[in-house]
Coordinates of N, CA and C in Angstrom, one line a residue:
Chain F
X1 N 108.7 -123.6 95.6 CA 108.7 -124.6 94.6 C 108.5 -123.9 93.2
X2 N 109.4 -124.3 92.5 CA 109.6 -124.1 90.9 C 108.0 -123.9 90.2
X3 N 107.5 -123.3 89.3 CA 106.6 -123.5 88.4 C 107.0 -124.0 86.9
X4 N 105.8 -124.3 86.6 CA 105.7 -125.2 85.0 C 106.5 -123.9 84.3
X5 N 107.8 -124.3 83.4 CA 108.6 -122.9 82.9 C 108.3 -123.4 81.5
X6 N 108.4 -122.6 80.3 CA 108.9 -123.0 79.2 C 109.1 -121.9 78.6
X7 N 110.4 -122.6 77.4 CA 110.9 -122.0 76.7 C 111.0 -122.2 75.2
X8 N 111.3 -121.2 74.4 CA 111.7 -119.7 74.3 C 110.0 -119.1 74.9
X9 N 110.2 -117.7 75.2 CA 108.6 -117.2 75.3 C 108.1 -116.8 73.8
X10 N 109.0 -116.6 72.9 CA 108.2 -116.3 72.2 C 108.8 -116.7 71.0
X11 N 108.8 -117.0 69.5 CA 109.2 -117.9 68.5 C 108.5 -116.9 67.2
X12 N 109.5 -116.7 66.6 CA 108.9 -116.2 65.5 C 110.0 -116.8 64.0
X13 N 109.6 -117.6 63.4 CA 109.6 -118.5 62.4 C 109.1 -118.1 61.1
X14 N 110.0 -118.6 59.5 CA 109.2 -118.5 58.8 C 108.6 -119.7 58.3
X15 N 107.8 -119.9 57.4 CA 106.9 -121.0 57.0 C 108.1 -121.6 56.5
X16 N 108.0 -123.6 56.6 CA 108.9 -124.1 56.2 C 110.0 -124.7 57.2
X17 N 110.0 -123.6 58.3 CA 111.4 -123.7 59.1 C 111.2 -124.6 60.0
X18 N 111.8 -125.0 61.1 CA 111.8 -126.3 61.8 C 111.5 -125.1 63.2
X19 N 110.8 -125.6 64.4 CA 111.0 -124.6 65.8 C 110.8 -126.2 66.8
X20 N 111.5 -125.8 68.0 CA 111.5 -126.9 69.0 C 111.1 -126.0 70.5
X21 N 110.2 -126.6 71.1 CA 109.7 -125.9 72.5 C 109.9 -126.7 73.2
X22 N 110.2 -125.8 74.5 CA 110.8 -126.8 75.8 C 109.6 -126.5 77.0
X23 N 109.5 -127.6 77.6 CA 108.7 -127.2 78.7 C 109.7 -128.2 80.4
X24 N 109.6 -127.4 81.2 CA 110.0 -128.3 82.1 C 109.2 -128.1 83.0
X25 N 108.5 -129.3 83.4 CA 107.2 -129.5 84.7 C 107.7 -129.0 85.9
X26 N 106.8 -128.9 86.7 CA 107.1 -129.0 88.5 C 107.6 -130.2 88.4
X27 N 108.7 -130.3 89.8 CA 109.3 -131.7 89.9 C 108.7 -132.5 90.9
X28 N 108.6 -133.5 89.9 CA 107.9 -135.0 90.8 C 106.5 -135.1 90.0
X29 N 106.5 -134.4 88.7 CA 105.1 -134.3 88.5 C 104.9 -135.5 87.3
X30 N 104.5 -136.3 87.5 CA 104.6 -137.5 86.4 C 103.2 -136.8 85.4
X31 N 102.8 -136.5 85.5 CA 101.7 -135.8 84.1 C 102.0 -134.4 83.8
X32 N 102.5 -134.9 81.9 CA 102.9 -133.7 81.5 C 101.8 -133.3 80.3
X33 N 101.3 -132.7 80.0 CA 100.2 -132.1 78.8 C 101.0 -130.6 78.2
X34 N 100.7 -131.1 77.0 CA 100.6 -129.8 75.9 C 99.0 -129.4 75.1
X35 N 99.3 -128.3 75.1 CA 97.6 -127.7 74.7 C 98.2 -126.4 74.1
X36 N 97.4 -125.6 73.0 CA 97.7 -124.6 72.2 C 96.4 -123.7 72.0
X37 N 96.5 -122.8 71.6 CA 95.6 -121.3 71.6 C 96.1 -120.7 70.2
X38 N 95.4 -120.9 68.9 CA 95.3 -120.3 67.8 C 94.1 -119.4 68.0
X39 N 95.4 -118.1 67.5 CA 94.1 -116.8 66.8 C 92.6 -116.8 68.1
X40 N 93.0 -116.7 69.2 CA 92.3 -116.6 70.3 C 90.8 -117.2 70.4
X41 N 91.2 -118.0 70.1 CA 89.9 -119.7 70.5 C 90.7 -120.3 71.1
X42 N 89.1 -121.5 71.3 CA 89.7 -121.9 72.9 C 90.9 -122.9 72.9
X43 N 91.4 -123.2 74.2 CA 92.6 -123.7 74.6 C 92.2 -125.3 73.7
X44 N 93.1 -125.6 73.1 CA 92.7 -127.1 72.9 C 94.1 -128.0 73.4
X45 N 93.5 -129.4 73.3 CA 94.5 -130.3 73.8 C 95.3 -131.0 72.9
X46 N 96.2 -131.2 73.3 CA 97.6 -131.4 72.2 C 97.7 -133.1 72.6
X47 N 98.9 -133.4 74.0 CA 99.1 -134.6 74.0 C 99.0 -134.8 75.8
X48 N 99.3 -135.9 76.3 CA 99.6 -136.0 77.6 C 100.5 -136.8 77.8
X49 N 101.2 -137.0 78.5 CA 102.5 -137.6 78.9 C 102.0 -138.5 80.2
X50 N 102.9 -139.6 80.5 CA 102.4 -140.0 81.8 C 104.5 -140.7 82.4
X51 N 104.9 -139.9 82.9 CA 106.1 -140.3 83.0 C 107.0 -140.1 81.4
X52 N 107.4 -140.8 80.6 CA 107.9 -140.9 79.2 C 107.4 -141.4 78.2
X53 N 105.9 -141.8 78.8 CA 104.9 -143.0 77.6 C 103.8 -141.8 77.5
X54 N 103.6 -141.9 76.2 CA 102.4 -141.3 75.3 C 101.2 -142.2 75.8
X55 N 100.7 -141.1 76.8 CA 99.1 -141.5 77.4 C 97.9 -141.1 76.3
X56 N 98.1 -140.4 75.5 CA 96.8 -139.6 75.2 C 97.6 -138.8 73.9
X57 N 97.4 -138.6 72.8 CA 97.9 -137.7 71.9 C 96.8 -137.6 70.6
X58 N 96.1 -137.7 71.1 CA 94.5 -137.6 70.2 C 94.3 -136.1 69.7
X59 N 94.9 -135.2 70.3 CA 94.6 -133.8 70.3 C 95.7 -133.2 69.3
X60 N 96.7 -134.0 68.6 CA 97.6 -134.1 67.9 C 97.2 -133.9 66.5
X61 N 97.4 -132.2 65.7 CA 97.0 -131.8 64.6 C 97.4 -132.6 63.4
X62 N 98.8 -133.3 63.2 CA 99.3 -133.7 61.9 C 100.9 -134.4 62.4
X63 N 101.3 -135.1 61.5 CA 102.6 -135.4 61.9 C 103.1 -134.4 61.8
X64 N 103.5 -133.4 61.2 CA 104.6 -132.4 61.3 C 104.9 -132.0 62.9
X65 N 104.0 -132.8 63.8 CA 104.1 -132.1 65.6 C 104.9 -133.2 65.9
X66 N 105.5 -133.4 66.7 CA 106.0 -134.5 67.5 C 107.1 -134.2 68.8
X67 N 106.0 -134.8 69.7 CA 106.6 -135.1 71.1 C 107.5 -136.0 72.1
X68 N 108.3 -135.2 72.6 CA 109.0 -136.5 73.7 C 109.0 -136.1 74.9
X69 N 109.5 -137.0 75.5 CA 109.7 -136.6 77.1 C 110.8 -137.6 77.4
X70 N 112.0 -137.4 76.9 CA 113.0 -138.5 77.2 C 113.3 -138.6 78.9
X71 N 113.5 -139.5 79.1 CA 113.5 -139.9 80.9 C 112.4 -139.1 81.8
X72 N 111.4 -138.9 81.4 CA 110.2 -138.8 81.8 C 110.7 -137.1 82.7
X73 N 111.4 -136.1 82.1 CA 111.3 -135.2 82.9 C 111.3 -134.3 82.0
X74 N 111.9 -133.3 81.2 CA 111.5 -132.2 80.6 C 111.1 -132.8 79.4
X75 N 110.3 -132.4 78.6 CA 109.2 -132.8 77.4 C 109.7 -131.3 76.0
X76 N 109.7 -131.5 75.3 CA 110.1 -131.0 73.7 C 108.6 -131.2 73.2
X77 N 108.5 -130.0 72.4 CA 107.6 -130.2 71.1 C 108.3 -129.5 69.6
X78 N 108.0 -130.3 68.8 CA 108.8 -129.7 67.4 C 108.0 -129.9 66.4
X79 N 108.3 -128.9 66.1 CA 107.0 -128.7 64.7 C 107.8 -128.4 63.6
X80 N 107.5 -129.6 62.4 CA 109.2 -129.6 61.6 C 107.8 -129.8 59.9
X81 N 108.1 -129.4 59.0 CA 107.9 -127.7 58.9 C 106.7 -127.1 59.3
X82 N 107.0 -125.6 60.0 CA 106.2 -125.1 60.4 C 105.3 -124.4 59.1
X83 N 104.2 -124.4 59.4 CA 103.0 -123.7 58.7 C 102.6 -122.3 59.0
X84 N 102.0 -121.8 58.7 CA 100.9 -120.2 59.0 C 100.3 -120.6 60.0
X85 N 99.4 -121.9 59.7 CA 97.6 -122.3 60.7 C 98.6 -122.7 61.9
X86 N 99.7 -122.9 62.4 CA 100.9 -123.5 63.6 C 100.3 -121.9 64.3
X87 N 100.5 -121.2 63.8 CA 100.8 -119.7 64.9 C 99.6 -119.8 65.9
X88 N 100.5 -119.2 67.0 CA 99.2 -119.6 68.2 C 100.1 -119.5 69.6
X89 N 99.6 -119.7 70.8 CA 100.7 -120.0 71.9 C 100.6 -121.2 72.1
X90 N 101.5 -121.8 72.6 CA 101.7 -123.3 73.3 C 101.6 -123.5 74.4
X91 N 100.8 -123.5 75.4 CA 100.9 -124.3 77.1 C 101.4 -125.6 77.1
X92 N 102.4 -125.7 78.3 CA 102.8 -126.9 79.0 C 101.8 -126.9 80.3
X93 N 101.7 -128.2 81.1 CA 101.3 -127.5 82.0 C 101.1 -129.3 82.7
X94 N 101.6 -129.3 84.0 CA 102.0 -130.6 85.0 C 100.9 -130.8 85.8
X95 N 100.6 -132.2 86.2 CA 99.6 -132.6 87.4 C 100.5 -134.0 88.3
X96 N 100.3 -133.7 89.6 CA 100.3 -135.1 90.0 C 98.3 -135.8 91.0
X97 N 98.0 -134.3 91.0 CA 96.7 -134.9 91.0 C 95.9 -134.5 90.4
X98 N 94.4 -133.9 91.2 CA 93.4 -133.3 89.7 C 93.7 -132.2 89.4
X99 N 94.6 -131.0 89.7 CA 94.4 -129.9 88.9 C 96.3 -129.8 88.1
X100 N 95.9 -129.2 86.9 CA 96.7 -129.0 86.3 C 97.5 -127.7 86.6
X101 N 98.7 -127.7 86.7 CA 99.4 -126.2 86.4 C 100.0 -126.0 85.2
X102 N 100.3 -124.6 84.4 CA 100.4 -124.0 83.7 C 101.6 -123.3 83.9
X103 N 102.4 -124.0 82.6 CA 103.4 -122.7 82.3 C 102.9 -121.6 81.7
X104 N 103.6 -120.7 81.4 CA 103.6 -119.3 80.9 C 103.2 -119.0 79.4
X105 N 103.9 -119.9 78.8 CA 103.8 -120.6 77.5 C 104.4 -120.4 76.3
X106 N 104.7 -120.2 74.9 CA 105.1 -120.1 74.3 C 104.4 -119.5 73.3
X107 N 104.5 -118.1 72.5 CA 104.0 -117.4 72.0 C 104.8 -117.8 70.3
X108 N 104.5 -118.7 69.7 CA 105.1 -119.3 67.9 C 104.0 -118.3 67.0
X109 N 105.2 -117.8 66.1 CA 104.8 -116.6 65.0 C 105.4 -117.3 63.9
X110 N 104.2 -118.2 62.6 CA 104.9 -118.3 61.8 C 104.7 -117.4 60.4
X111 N 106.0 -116.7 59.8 CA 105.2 -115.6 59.0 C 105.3 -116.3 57.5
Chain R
X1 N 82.0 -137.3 75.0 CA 82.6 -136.3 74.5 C 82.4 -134.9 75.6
X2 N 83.5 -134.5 76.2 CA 83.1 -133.3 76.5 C 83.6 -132.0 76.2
X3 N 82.8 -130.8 76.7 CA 82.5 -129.1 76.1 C 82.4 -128.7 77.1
X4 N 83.0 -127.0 77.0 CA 82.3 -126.0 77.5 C 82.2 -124.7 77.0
X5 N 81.1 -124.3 77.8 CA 80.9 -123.1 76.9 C 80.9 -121.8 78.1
X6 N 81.0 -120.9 77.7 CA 81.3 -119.6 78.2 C 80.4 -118.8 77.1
X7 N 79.4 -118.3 77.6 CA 78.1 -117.7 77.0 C 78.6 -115.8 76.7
X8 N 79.6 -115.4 77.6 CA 80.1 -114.3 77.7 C 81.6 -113.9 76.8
X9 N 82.0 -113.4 76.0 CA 82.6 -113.1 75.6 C 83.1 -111.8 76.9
X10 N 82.8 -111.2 76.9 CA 83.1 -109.5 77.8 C 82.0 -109.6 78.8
X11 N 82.5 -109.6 80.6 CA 81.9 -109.2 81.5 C 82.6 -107.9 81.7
X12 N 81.3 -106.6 82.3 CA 82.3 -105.6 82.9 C 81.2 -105.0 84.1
X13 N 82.0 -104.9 85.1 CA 81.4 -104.3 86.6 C 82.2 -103.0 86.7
X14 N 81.6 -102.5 88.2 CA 82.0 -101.4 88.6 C 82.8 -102.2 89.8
X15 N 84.0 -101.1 90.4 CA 84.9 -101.7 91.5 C 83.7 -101.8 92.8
X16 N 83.9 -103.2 93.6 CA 82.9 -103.3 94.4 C 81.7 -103.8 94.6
X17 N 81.3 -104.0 93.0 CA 80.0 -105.0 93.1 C 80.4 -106.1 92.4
X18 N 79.4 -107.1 92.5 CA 79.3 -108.6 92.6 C 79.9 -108.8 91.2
X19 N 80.4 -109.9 91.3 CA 81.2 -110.6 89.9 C 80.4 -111.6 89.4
X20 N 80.4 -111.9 88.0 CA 79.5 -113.8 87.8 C 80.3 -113.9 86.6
X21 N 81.2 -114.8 86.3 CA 81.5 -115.2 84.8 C 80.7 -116.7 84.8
X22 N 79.8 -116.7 83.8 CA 79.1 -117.7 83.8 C 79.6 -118.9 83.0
X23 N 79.5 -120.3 83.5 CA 80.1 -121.4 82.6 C 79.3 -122.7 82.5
X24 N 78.9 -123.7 81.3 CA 78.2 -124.5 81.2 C 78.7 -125.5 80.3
X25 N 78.3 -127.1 80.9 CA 79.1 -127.7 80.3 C 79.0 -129.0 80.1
X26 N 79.4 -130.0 79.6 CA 78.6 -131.2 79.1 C 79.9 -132.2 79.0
X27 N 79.7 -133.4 80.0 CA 80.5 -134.7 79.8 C 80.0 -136.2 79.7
X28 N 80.4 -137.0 79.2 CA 79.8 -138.2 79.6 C 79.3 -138.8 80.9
X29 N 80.4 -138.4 81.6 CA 80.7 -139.2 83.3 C 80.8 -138.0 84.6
X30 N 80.9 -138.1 85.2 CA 80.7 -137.2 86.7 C 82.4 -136.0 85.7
X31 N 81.8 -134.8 85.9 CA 82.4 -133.6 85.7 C 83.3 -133.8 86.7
X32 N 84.2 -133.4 86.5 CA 85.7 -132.6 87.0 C 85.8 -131.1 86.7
X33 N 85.7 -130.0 87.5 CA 85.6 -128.6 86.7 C 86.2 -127.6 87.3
X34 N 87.6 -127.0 86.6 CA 88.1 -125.9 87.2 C 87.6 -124.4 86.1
X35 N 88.3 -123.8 87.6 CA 88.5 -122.2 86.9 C 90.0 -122.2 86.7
X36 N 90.6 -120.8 85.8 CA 91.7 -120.5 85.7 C 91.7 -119.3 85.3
X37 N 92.7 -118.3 85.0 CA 92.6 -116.8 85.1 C 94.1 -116.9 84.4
X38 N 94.1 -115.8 83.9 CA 94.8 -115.5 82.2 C 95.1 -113.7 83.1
X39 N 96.2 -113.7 83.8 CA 96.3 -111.6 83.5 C 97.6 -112.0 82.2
X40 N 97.2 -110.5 81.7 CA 98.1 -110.0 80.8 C 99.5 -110.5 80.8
X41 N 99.9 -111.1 79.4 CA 101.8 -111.2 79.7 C 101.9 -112.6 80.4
X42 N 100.8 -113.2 81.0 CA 100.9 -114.0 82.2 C 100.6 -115.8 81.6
X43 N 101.0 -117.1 82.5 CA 100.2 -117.6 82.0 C 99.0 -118.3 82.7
X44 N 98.1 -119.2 82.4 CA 97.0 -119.8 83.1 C 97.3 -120.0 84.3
X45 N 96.7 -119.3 85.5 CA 97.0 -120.0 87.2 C 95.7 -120.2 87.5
X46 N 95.7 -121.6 88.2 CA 94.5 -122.6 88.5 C 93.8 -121.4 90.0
X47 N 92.5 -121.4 89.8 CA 91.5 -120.6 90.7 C 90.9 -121.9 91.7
X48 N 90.2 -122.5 91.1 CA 89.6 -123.2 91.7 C 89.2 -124.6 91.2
X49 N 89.0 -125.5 91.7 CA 88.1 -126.6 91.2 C 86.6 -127.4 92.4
X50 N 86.3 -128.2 91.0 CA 84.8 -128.8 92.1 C 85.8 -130.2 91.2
X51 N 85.4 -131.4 92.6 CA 85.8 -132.6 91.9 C 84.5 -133.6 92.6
X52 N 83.8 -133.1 94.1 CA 83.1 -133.8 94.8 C 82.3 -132.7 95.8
X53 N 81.1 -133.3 96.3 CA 81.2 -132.7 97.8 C 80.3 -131.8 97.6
X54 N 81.2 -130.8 98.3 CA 80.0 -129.6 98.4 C 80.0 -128.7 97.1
X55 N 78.5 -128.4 96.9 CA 78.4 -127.7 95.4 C 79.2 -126.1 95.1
X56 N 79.4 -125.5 96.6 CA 79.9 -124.3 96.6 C 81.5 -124.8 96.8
X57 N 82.3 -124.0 96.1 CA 83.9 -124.5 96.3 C 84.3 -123.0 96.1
X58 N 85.5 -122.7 97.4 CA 85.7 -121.3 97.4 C 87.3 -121.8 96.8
X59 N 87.7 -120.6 95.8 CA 89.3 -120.6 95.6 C 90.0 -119.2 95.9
X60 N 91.3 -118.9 95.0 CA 92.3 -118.2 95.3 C 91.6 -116.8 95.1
X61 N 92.6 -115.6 96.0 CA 91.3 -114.3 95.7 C 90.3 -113.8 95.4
X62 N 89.5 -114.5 96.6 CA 88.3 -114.6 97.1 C 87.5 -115.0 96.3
X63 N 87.6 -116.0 95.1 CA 86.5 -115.8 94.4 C 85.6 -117.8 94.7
X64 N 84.7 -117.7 94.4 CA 84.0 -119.1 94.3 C 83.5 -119.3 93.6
X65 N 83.1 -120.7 93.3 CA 82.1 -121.0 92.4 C 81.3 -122.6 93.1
X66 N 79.8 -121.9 92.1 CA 79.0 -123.1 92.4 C 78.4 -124.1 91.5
X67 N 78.4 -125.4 91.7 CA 78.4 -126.3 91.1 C 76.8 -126.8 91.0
X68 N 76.3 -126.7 89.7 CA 75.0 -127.5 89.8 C 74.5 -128.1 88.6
X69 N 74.5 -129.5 88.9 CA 74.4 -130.5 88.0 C 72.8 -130.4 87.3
X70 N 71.9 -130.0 87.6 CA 70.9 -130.2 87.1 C 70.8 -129.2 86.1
X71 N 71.6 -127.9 86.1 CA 71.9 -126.9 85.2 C 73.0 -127.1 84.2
X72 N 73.6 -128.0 85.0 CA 75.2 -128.3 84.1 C 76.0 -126.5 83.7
X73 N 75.9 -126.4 85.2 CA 76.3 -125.0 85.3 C 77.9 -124.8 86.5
X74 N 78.6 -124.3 86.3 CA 79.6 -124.2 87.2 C 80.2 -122.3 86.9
X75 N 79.3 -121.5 87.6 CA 79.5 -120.3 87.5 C 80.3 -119.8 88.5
X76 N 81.2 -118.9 88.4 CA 82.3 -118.0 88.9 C 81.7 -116.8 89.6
X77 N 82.0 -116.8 90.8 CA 81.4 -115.6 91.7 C 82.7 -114.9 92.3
X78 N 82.2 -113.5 92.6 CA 83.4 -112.9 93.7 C 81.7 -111.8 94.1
X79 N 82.3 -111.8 95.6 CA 80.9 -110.9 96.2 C 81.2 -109.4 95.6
X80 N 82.6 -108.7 95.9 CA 83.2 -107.4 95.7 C 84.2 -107.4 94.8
X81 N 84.4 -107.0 93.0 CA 85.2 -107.1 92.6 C 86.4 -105.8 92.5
X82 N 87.9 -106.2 92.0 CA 88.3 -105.3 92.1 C 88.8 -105.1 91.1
X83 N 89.5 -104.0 91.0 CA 90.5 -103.6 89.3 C 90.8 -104.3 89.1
X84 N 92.0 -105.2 90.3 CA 93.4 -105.6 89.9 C 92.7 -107.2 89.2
X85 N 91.2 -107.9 89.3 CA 90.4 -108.8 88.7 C 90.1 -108.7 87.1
X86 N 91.0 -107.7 86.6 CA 90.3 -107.6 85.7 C 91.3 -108.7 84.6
X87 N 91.1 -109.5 84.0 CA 91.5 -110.3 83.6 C 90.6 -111.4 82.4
X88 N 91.6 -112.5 81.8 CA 91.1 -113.6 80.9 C 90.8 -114.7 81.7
X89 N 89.3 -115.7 82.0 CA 88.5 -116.1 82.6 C 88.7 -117.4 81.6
X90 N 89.6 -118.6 82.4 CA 88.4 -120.0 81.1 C 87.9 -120.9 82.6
X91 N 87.1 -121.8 81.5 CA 86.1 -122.5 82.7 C 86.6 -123.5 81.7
X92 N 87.2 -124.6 82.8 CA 87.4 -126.2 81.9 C 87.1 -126.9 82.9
X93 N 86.8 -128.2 81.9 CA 86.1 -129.7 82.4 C 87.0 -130.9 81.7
X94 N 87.1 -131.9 82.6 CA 87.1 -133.4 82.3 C 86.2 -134.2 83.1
X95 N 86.0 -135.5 82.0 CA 85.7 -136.5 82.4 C 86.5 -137.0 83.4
X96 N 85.9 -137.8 84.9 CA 86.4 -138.3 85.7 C 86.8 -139.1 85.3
X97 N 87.1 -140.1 84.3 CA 88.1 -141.0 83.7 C 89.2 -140.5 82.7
X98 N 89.3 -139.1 82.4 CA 90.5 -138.8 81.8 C 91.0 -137.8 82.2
X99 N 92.3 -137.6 81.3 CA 92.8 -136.4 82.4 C 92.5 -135.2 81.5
X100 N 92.6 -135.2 80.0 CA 92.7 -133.7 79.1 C 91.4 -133.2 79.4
X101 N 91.8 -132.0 79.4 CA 90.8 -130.4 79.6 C 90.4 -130.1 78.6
X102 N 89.4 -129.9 78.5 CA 88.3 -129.1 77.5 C 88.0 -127.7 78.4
X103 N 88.5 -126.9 77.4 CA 88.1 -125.2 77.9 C 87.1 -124.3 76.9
X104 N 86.4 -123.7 77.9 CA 85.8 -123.1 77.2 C 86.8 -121.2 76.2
X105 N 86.0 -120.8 75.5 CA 86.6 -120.4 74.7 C 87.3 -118.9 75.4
X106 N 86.2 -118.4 77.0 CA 86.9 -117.5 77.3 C 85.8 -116.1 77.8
X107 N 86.4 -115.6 79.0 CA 85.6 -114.4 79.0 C 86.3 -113.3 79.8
X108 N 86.3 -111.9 78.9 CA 87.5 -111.4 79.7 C 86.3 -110.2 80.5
X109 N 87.5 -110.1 81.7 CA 86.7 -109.2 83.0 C 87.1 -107.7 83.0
X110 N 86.7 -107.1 83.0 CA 87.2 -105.8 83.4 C 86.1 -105.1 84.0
X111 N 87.3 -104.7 85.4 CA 86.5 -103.8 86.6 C 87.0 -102.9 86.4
X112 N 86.1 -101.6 86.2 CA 86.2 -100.2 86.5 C 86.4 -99.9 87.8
X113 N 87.2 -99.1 87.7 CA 87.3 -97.7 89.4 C 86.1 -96.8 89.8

């Protein structure tokens, strides 16, 4: 069985510019979550997905982030314009029960 | 509201003796609590969790942890650690009524030969 993938691994951007992240879950996993890691503090929580509907996006820094999950299976994040305080990694990461799996994640550089 | 905390920035053993990354943590409603492990280049893979039951819960390469509510403690054990353990440690919790993770901020391991 596939693991939680996403893509690009790594993004390096300048301030201003637009970046889009892909994540695609294990399949069949109707819970999708995003969470990020600035400047190596802790993991914090971004949004949750529940199929294609916005469960939870409390963890959501500013408009400039914005989430989809069109037909409830691979999920996008776009951060339109990126900032400096954005740099950080991005986790995706799927549940269909209590524990979560983890992509690899996405390493965003904005200079 | 829940937290966790990871009191350790840096654990470091010798290959072979007992492991502890310690974790502590605070929810409204009955704890949900995993481990996860961070090697290099790599990303988060799930170790273990306590959701019920028994307070000791054994996970992936060999390691356990034990759960105890009156400490609000869920500390990470391995009896014999090894090199290839040496890694980034978080300890996260949820509320049994939601799903997002609160993680603690992190403790990295390194076993000597």
């Amino acid at each position: 069985e596939a693991g939680v993938t996403q893509f690009p691994s790594h993004s390096v951007i300048e301030k201003g510019q637009t970046v889009t992240l892909r994540c695609d879950p294990i399949s069949g996993h109707d819970n999708l979550y995003w969470y990020r890691r600035v400047m190596g503090k802790e993991i914090k929580f971004l949004l949750h997905f529940v199929k294609e509907s916005k469960q939870d996006e409390s963890g959501m820094p500013n408009n400039r982030f914005l989430a989809e999950r069109t037909g409830g299976t691979y999920s996008t994040l776009k951060v339109q314009p990126a900032e400096l305080e954005d740099s950080g990694v991005y986790f995706c990461a799927s549940s269909q029960a209590n524990e979560q799996y983890f992509g690899p994640g996405t390493r965003l550089t904005v200079t | 509201a829940q937290s966790v905390a990871q009191p350790e920035d840096q654990v470091n053993v010798a290959e072979g003796n007992p492991l502890t990354v310690k974790c502590t943590y605070s929810v409204s409603g009955n704890p949900y609590l995993f481990w996860y492990v961070q090697y290099p280049n790599r990303g988060l893979q799930f170790l273990l969790k306590y959701i019920t039951g028994d307070n000791l819960v054994k996970g992936s390469y060999g390691f356990e942890a034990e759960f105890n509510k009156s400490q609000t403690s869920f500390h990470l054990k391995k009896p014999s650690a090894l090199v290839s353990d040496s890694a980034l440690y978080f300890c996260a919790v949820r509320d049994s009524g939601r799903y997002k993770l609160s993680f603690g901020a992190g403790t990295t391991v390194t076993v000597r030969a």
